[in-house]
Coordinates of C-alpha atoms and ligand atoms in Angstrom, one line a residue:
M969 CA 30.2 81.9 16.5
T970 CA 30.5 78.2 17.0
P971 CA 28.0 76.2 14.9
R972 CA 25.5 74.4 17.0
R973 CA 24.0 71.1 15.8
D974 CA 20.3 70.7 16.4
A975 CA 19.7 67.4 18.1
T976 CA 17.1 66.5 15.3
M977 CA 19.9 66.7 12.7
S978 CA 21.6 63.6 14.0
T979 CA 19.4 61.3 11.9
A980 CA 19.9 63.4 8.8
E981 CA 23.6 63.4 9.5
K982 CA 23.7 59.6 9.6
T983 CA 21.9 59.3 6.3
F984 CA 23.7 62.2 4.6
S985 CA 25.3 61.1 1.3
K986 CA 27.1 63.7 -0.7
G987 CA 25.7 63.7 -4.3
L988 CA 23.1 61.2 -3.0
E989 CA 25.6 58.4 -3.8
G990 CA 24.2 55.0 -3.1
V991 CA 20.8 56.4 -2.1
I992 CA 17.7 54.6 -3.6
A993 CA 15.3 57.4 -4.4
A994 CA 12.8 55.8 -6.7
Q995 CA 11.6 52.4 -8.0
T996 CA 11.6 51.7 -11.7
E997 CA 10.7 48.9 -14.1
M998 CA 12.6 50.5 -17.0
S999 CA 16.3 50.0 -16.7
F1000 CA 18.6 47.9 -14.5
I1001 CA 22.3 48.6 -13.9
N1002 CA 24.9 46.4 -12.3
G1003 CA 27.9 48.8 -12.1
T1004 CA 30.3 46.2 -10.9
E1005 CA 29.7 43.7 -13.7
G1006 CA 29.0 46.3 -16.3
I1007 CA 25.4 45.2 -17.0
L1008 CA 22.6 47.3 -18.4
E1009 CA 19.1 46.0 -19.2
Y1010 CA 16.0 47.7 -20.4
V1011 CA 13.0 45.8 -18.9
G1012 CA 15.3 42.8 -18.4
I1013 CA 16.7 42.7 -21.9
A1014 CA 20.5 43.2 -22.2
I1015 CA 21.5 46.4 -24.0
G1016 CA 23.7 44.4 -26.4
D1017 CA 20.7 42.4 -27.5
L1018 CA 18.6 45.5 -28.1
A1019 CA 21.5 47.2 -30.0
K1020 CA 21.8 44.2 -32.2
N1021 CA 18.2 43.3 -32.8
S1022 CA 15.8 46.2 -31.9
S1023 CA 15.0 49.6 -33.3
F1024 CA 14.7 52.9 -31.4
E1025 CA 10.9 52.9 -31.9
E1026 CA 10.6 49.3 -30.5
T1027 CA 12.9 50.2 -27.6
V1028 CA 10.7 53.2 -26.7
F1029 CA 7.6 51.0 -26.8
L1030 CA 9.4 48.6 -24.5
L1031 CA 10.4 51.3 -22.0
W1032 CA 6.9 52.8 -21.9
N1033 CA 4.9 49.6 -21.9
K1034 CA 7.4 47.3 -20.0
R1035 CA 7.1 44.7 -22.7
L1036 CA 8.1 44.2 -26.4
P1037 CA 5.3 45.0 -28.9
T1038 CA 3.7 42.6 -31.3
Q1039 CA 4.1 43.4 -35.1
S1040 CA 0.8 45.2 -35.3
E1041 CA 1.4 47.2 -32.0
L1042 CA 4.8 48.3 -33.4
E1043 CA 3.3 49.4 -36.6
A1044 CA 0.6 51.3 -34.8
F1045 CA 3.2 53.0 -32.5
N1046 CA 5.4 53.9 -35.6
N1047 CA 2.4 55.4 -37.3
E1048 CA 1.5 57.4 -34.1
L1049 CA 5.1 58.7 -33.9
R1050 CA 5.3 59.6 -37.6
A1051 CA 2.0 61.5 -37.5
N1052 CA 3.6 63.8 -35.0
Y1053 CA 6.9 64.4 -36.8
S1054 CA 5.9 68.0 -38.0
M1055 CA 6.4 71.2 -36.1
C1056 CA 3.5 73.7 -35.8
D1057 CA 3.8 77.1 -37.4
A1058 CA 4.3 78.8 -34.0
M1059 CA 7.4 76.6 -33.4
K1060 CA 8.8 77.5 -36.8
Q1061 CA 8.5 81.2 -36.0
R1062 CA 10.1 80.7 -32.6
I1063 CA 13.1 78.9 -34.3
K1064 CA 13.4 81.8 -36.7
A1065 CA 13.5 84.2 -33.7
C1066 CA 16.5 82.4 -32.2
P1067 CA 19.9 84.0 -32.5
V1068 CA 22.0 82.1 -35.0
D1069 CA 24.9 81.9 -32.5
A1070 CA 22.9 80.4 -29.7
E1071 CA 24.0 77.0 -28.3
P1072 CA 21.7 74.3 -29.6
M1073 CA 21.2 72.9 -26.0
H1074 CA 20.0 76.3 -24.8
V1075 CA 17.7 76.5 -27.9
L1076 CA 16.4 72.9 -27.3
R1077 CA 15.7 73.6 -23.6
T1078 CA 13.9 76.8 -24.5
L1079 CA 11.8 75.4 -27.3
V1080 CA 10.8 72.2 -25.5
S1081 CA 9.6 74.5 -22.7
S1082 CA 7.7 76.6 -25.3
M1083 CA 5.8 73.4 -26.5
A1084 CA 3.5 73.8 -23.4
M1085 CA 2.1 76.9 -25.1
D1086 CA 1.1 74.9 -28.1
D1087 CA -0.8 72.4 -26.0
A1088 CA -4.5 73.2 -25.1
S1089 CA -4.2 71.4 -21.8
P1090 CA -0.5 71.4 -20.8
N1091 CA -1.0 70.7 -17.2
E1092 CA -3.1 67.5 -17.7
N1093 CA -1.3 64.8 -15.8
S1094 CA -3.4 61.7 -16.2
V1095 CA -1.2 58.7 -17.4
E1096 CA -3.0 58.8 -20.7
A1097 CA -2.4 62.5 -21.2
A1098 CA 1.2 62.3 -20.0
R1099 CA 1.8 59.5 -22.5
H1100 CA 0.4 61.5 -25.3
K1101 CA 2.5 64.5 -24.5
A1102 CA 5.6 62.3 -24.3
L1103 CA 4.9 60.9 -27.7
Q1104 CA 4.4 64.4 -29.2
I1105 CA 7.6 65.8 -27.6
L1106 CA 9.7 62.8 -28.7
A1107 CA 8.3 62.9 -32.3
T1108 CA 8.6 66.6 -32.9
T1109 CA 12.0 67.4 -31.2
P1110 CA 14.1 66.1 -34.1
A1111 CA 12.4 68.7 -36.4
V1112 CA 13.2 71.4 -33.8
V1113 CA 16.9 70.5 -33.5
A1114 CA 17.3 70.1 -37.2
G1115 CA 15.2 73.2 -37.9
F1116 CA 17.4 75.3 -35.7
D1117 CA 20.6 74.0 -37.3
R1118 CA 19.2 74.8 -40.8
H1119 CA 18.1 78.3 -39.6
R1120 CA 21.6 79.1 -38.4
R1121 CA 23.0 77.9 -41.7
G1122 CA 20.5 80.2 -43.5
L1123 CA 18.6 77.3 -45.0
D1124 CA 14.9 76.6 -45.2
F1125 CA 13.2 74.0 -43.0
I1126 CA 12.6 70.6 -44.6
E1127 CA 9.2 68.9 -44.1
P1128 CA 9.5 65.5 -42.3
D1129 CA 9.2 62.3 -44.3
T1130 CA 6.7 60.1 -42.6
S1131 CA 7.9 57.1 -44.6
L1132 CA 11.2 57.3 -42.6
S1133 CA 12.2 55.9 -39.2
F1134 CA 12.9 58.2 -36.3
A1135 CA 16.7 58.0 -37.0
A1136 CA 16.4 58.4 -40.8
N1137 CA 13.9 61.2 -40.6
F1138 CA 16.2 63.2 -38.2
L1139 CA 19.2 62.9 -40.6
Y1140 CA 17.0 63.8 -43.5
L1141 CA 15.6 66.9 -41.7
L1142 CA 19.2 68.0 -41.0
N1143 CA 20.8 67.3 -44.3
G1144 CA 18.0 67.2 -46.9
E1145 CA 19.2 63.8 -48.0
K1146 CA 18.0 60.4 -46.9
P1147 CA 20.8 58.6 -45.1
T1148 CA 22.4 55.4 -46.3
P1149 CA 21.0 52.3 -44.5
A1150 CA 24.4 51.9 -42.7
M1151 CA 24.2 55.5 -41.3
E1152 CA 20.5 55.1 -40.4
R1153 CA 21.3 51.9 -38.5
A1154 CA 24.3 53.5 -36.8
F1155 CA 22.3 56.4 -35.6
D1156 CA 19.4 54.1 -34.5
I1157 CA 21.9 52.1 -32.3
C1158 CA 23.1 55.4 -30.7
M1159 CA 19.5 56.2 -30.0
I1160 CA 18.8 52.8 -28.4
T1161 CA 21.9 52.9 -26.2
H1162 CA 21.1 56.4 -24.9
A1163 CA 17.4 55.9 -24.3
D1164 CA 17.4 55.2 -20.5
H1165 CA 19.8 54.8 -17.7
G1166 CA 18.4 54.4 -14.2
L1167 CA 18.2 57.5 -12.0
N1168 CA 20.9 59.5 -13.7
N1169 CA 21.0 63.2 -12.9
S1170 CA 18.7 64.4 -15.6
T1171 CA 16.2 61.6 -15.0
F1172 CA 16.2 62.4 -11.3
T1173 CA 15.6 66.1 -12.2
A1174 CA 12.6 65.1 -14.3
R1175 CA 11.2 63.0 -11.5
V1176 CA 11.7 65.7 -8.9
I1177 CA 9.9 68.2 -11.1
I1178 CA 6.9 66.1 -11.9
S1179 CA 6.7 65.0 -8.2
T1180 CA 5.2 68.5 -7.5
L1181 CA 2.5 67.6 -10.0
S1182 CA 3.9 70.3 -12.3
D1183 CA 3.7 69.1 -16.0
M1184 CA 5.5 67.0 -18.6
Y1185 CA 7.0 70.1 -20.4
S1186 CA 8.6 71.4 -17.2
A1187 CA 10.0 68.0 -16.3
I1188 CA 11.6 67.5 -19.7
T1189 CA 12.9 71.1 -19.9
G1190 CA 14.6 70.7 -16.5
A1191 CA 16.1 67.4 -17.6
I1192 CA 17.6 69.0 -20.7
G1193 CA 19.2 71.7 -18.5
S1194 CA 20.7 69.0 -16.4
L1195 CA 22.0 66.9 -19.3
R1196 CA 24.0 69.7 -20.9
G1197 CA 26.5 69.8 -18.0
P1198 CA 30.0 68.5 -18.8
L1199 CA 29.8 65.9 -16.0
H1200 CA 26.7 64.4 -17.7
G1201 CA 25.7 64.4 -21.3
G1202 CA 27.9 67.4 -22.2
A1203 CA 30.9 65.1 -21.9
N1204 CA 30.6 63.8 -25.4
E1205 CA 31.5 67.3 -26.7
G1206 CA 34.4 67.3 -24.3
V1207 CA 35.6 64.0 -25.7
M1208 CA 35.6 65.4 -29.3
K1209 CA 37.4 68.5 -28.3
M1210 CA 40.1 66.4 -26.7
L1211 CA 40.4 64.2 -29.8
N1212 CA 40.8 67.3 -31.9
E1213 CA 43.5 68.7 -29.6
I1214 CA 45.6 65.5 -30.1
P1215 CA 47.3 65.8 -33.5
T1216 CA 48.2 62.1 -34.1
V1217 CA 48.1 58.8 -32.3
D1218 CA 51.7 59.2 -31.3
D1219 CA 50.7 62.4 -29.3
V1220 CA 48.2 60.5 -27.2
E1221 CA 50.6 59.3 -24.5
P1222 CA 52.1 62.7 -23.6
Y1223 CA 48.8 64.5 -23.9
I1224 CA 47.0 62.1 -21.5
M1225 CA 49.9 61.8 -19.1
N1226 CA 50.1 65.6 -18.9
K1227 CA 46.4 65.7 -18.1
I1228 CA 46.8 63.1 -15.4
K1229 CA 49.8 64.9 -13.9
N1230 CA 47.6 68.1 -13.7
K1231 CA 44.8 66.1 -12.2
D1232 CA 42.5 67.1 -15.1
R1233 CA 39.4 65.0 -15.7
I1234 CA 39.5 63.0 -18.9
M1235 CA 36.1 63.4 -20.5
G1236 CA 34.3 60.2 -21.4
F1237 CA 35.8 58.2 -18.5
G1238 CA 34.5 57.4 -15.0
H1239 CA 30.9 56.9 -13.8
R1240 CA 29.1 57.2 -10.5
V1241 CA 27.6 53.7 -10.9
Y1242 CA 29.9 51.7 -13.3
K1243 CA 33.2 50.5 -11.8
A1244 CA 33.7 48.3 -14.9
K1245 CA 33.5 49.2 -18.6
D1246 CA 30.1 50.8 -19.4
P1247 CA 28.3 48.2 -21.6
R1248 CA 27.1 51.0 -23.8
A1249 CA 30.7 52.0 -24.5
A1250 CA 31.4 48.5 -25.5
E1251 CA 28.6 48.6 -28.1
L1252 CA 29.6 52.0 -29.3
M1253 CA 33.2 51.1 -29.6
T1254 CA 32.5 48.5 -32.3
L1255 CA 30.2 50.9 -34.1
A1256 CA 32.7 53.7 -33.9
K1257 CA 35.5 51.5 -35.4
Q1258 CA 33.3 50.4 -38.3
L1259 CA 32.0 54.0 -39.0
A1260 CA 35.5 55.5 -38.7
D1261 CA 36.9 53.0 -41.2
D1262 CA 34.0 53.6 -43.6
T1263 CA 34.2 57.4 -43.5
G1264 CA 38.0 57.9 -43.5
N1265 CA 38.2 58.8 -39.9
S1266 CA 40.3 55.8 -38.7
D1267 CA 42.6 58.2 -36.9
L1268 CA 39.8 59.3 -34.5
Y1269 CA 39.2 55.7 -33.6
E1270 CA 42.9 54.9 -33.2
K1271 CA 43.4 58.0 -30.9
S1272 CA 40.3 56.9 -28.9
H1273 CA 41.5 53.4 -28.5
A1274 CA 45.0 54.6 -27.5
I1275 CA 43.5 56.8 -24.8
E1276 CA 41.4 53.9 -23.5
L1277 CA 44.6 51.7 -23.2
I1278 CA 46.5 54.4 -21.3
M1279 CA 43.5 55.1 -19.0
E1280 CA 43.2 51.3 -18.3
R1281 CA 46.8 51.2 -17.4
E1282 CA 46.6 54.3 -15.1
Y1283 CA 43.1 54.2 -13.7
A1284 CA 41.5 50.7 -13.9
S1285 CA 42.6 50.1 -10.3
K1286 CA 40.3 53.1 -9.4
G1287 CA 37.4 51.6 -11.4
I1288 CA 37.6 54.4 -14.0
Y1289 CA 36.7 53.1 -17.5
P1290 CA 35.1 54.5 -20.7
N1291 CA 31.5 55.6 -20.3
V1292 CA 28.8 56.0 -23.0
D1293 CA 30.1 59.4 -24.0
F1294 CA 33.6 58.2 -25.0
Y1295 CA 32.9 56.3 -28.2
S1296 CA 29.7 58.2 -29.0
A1297 CA 31.8 61.2 -29.9
T1298 CA 33.6 59.4 -32.7
T1299 CA 30.3 57.8 -33.8
Y1300 CA 28.4 61.1 -34.0
H1301 CA 31.3 62.8 -35.8
C1302 CA 31.4 60.0 -38.4
I1303 CA 27.6 60.3 -38.9
G1304 CA 28.4 63.9 -39.9
L1305 CA 27.0 65.7 -36.9
K1306 CA 28.5 69.0 -35.8
L1307 CA 30.1 69.1 -32.4
D1308 CA 27.4 71.2 -30.7
L1309 CA 24.7 68.8 -31.9
F1310 CA 26.2 65.9 -29.9
T1311 CA 24.5 66.6 -26.7
P1312 CA 21.2 67.4 -28.4
M1313 CA 21.4 64.0 -29.9
F1314 CA 21.7 62.5 -26.5
A1315 CA 18.7 64.5 -25.4
L1316 CA 16.6 63.3 -28.4
S1317 CA 17.0 59.8 -27.3
R1318 CA 16.8 60.3 -23.6
I1319 CA 13.4 62.0 -23.9
A1320 CA 12.1 58.4 -24.1
G1321 CA 13.6 57.6 -20.7
W1322 CA 12.8 60.9 -19.1
S1323 CA 9.1 60.8 -20.1
G1324 CA 8.9 57.1 -19.2
H1325 CA 10.1 58.0 -15.7
V1326 CA 7.7 60.9 -15.5
I1327 CA 4.8 58.5 -16.2
E1328 CA 6.1 56.0 -13.6
Q1329 CA 6.4 58.8 -11.0
L1330 CA 2.9 60.0 -11.8
G1331 CA 1.6 56.5 -11.3
D1332 CA 2.9 56.3 -7.8
N1333 CA 3.8 59.8 -6.8
R1334 CA 5.3 61.1 -3.5
L1335 CA 6.7 64.6 -3.4
F1336 CA 10.6 64.6 -3.4
R1337 CA 11.6 66.7 -0.5
P1338 CA 14.8 65.7 1.2
T1339 CA 16.4 67.6 4.0
T1340 CA 19.7 69.4 4.5
D1341 CA 22.2 69.1 7.3
Y1342 CA 22.4 72.7 8.4
V1343 CA 26.1 73.5 9.2
G1344 CA 25.8 77.3 9.7
P1345 CA 25.7 79.4 12.9
H1346 CA 22.8 79.7 15.3
D1347 CA 21.6 82.6 17.6
A1348 CA 23.5 85.1 15.4
P1349 CA 22.8 88.8 16.4
Y1350 CA 21.1 91.0 13.8
T1351 CA 23.6 93.9 13.4
P1352 CA 22.1 97.1 12.1
I1353 CA 23.5 98.0 8.7
S1354 CA 25.2 101.2 10.0
E1355 CA 27.3 99.1 12.4
R1356 CA 28.5 96.4 9.9
Ligands
LIG2747 N1 39.3 61.5 -15.2 C1 40.2 61.5 -14.2 N2 39.9 61.2 -12.9 C2 38.6 60.9 -12.6 C3 37.6 60.8 -13.7 C4 38.0 61.2 -15.0 N3 37.2 61.2 -16.0 N4 36.4 60.5 -13.1 C5 36.6 60.3 -11.8 N5 37.9 60.6 -11.5 C6 38.6 60.5 -10.2 C7 38.3 61.7 -9.4 O1 39.3 62.7 -9.6 C8 38.3 61.2 -8.0 O2 39.7 61.0 -7.6 P1 40.2 61.2 -6.1 O3 39.4 60.2 -5.3 O4 41.6 60.9 -6.2 O5 39.8 62.6 -5.7 C9 37.7 59.8 -8.1 O6 37.9 59.4 -9.5 C10 36.2 59.9 -7.8 O7 35.6 60.9 -8.6 P2 34.2 61.6 -8.2 O8 34.0 62.8 -9.1 O9 34.0 61.7 -6.8 O10 33.2 60.4 -8.7 P3 31.8 60.5 -9.3 O11 31.1 59.3 -9.0 O12 31.1 61.8 -8.8 O13 32.2 60.7 -10.8 C11 31.7 61.5 -13.0 C12 31.3 60.5 -11.8 C13 31.0 61.0 -14.2 C14 31.2 62.9 -12.6 C15 33.2 61.5 -13.2 O14 33.7 60.2 -13.5 C16 33.7 62.5 -14.3 O15 33.8 63.7 -14.0 N6 33.9 62.0 -15.5 C17 34.2 62.8 -16.6 C18 32.9 63.4 -17.2 C19 32.1 62.4 -18.0 O16 32.7 61.6 -18.8 N7 30.8 62.4 -17.7 C20 29.9 61.4 -18.4 C21 29.3 60.5 -17.4 S1 28.5 59.1 -18.2 C22 27.2 59.7 -19.1 C23 26.2 60.6 -18.5 O17 25.9 60.5 -17.3 O18 25.8 61.5 -19.1

């Protein structure tokens, strides 16, 4: 049967953009990206300036309030976050019920979803309530990720230390030791650089979900599901696997050229928006080099840098450069994180962005409901099952 196009589809056809490339689907005051020049700003402040001067907590305040805090506001915000570091007993029981071989991203998605059951009014969507839920999810999730990692290692949970920053507390909950100031700062910079990034796939997912006036937990849960994909946040694990497959820096050239010949995607390269080097990759490159040297992992940095040079030679003309996931892999490894905790780390930080976007969406909501361009048949006969 010849497909028939409905006359009303002509408009949709004209505006159809596969993967919604180039479509403006929301307004935000949180982050600005110029993909041609490689610029990222949070509320107008360059990501490099924030990475150098800010803390994750201050960056979250900036994203949620669209301005930097005063000293007393920052202290109050820190105190509010720290007061919510602990998990409730029900959450501890749920972690203990998780299979020890479960993927941390599946565990994270499931347990963030379950937080709705610990909230007496999970569906309350006033801006005030949404902000409170955002703060609680952000503050508690490090304990959930670290708690699951300890559970699967057969270790007891550690109680959060409210004297510690978000970054230091997470590493403490994971390892039972307070990190060195250098490690804490490195992790803090990772958190800052991953906090928000325009209408990326997971943020779009969160905004789509909340646009039905569902609830914060559903929106963040959906966003976590989106983030784990290898084309999105899951790429940082792919980068590490690739680095592990390359024995020495001398093996980089044949390995990458073989992948290019086979038309394989090189994880940690390319971006829908950036056609120049992702400014976050530039920040993380410096950090990765320093950490790699300090922790005896120089080979990882050298292999990464060699890959970047080959990719620049082969792919710069197509606008394919390193993205945020490329050097974050070496950085996370040097901080001592296990491979399958890389994407959960991304999620811990991006909760700040997701929830900020949920609050923005609630403040000026319109249901997301695009249309499809139907390309199937029309007027098809219904054939009885006995005749098929
Ligand atoms: N390696 C090799 N070729 C690539 C790559 C790559 N990493 N990325 C894009 N290309 C090629 C692709 O094969 C295609 O070539 P051709 O025109 O000859 O068919 C062209 O570039 C355009 O690719 P596309 O998939 O249509 O472009 P996109 O805008 O949908 O791609 C992307 C964005 C991130 C999905 C893609 O670059 C990719 O798959 N990268 C690897 C995965 C990755 O690193 N993801 C992390 C993204 S940044 C952080 C985040 O969002 O979480």
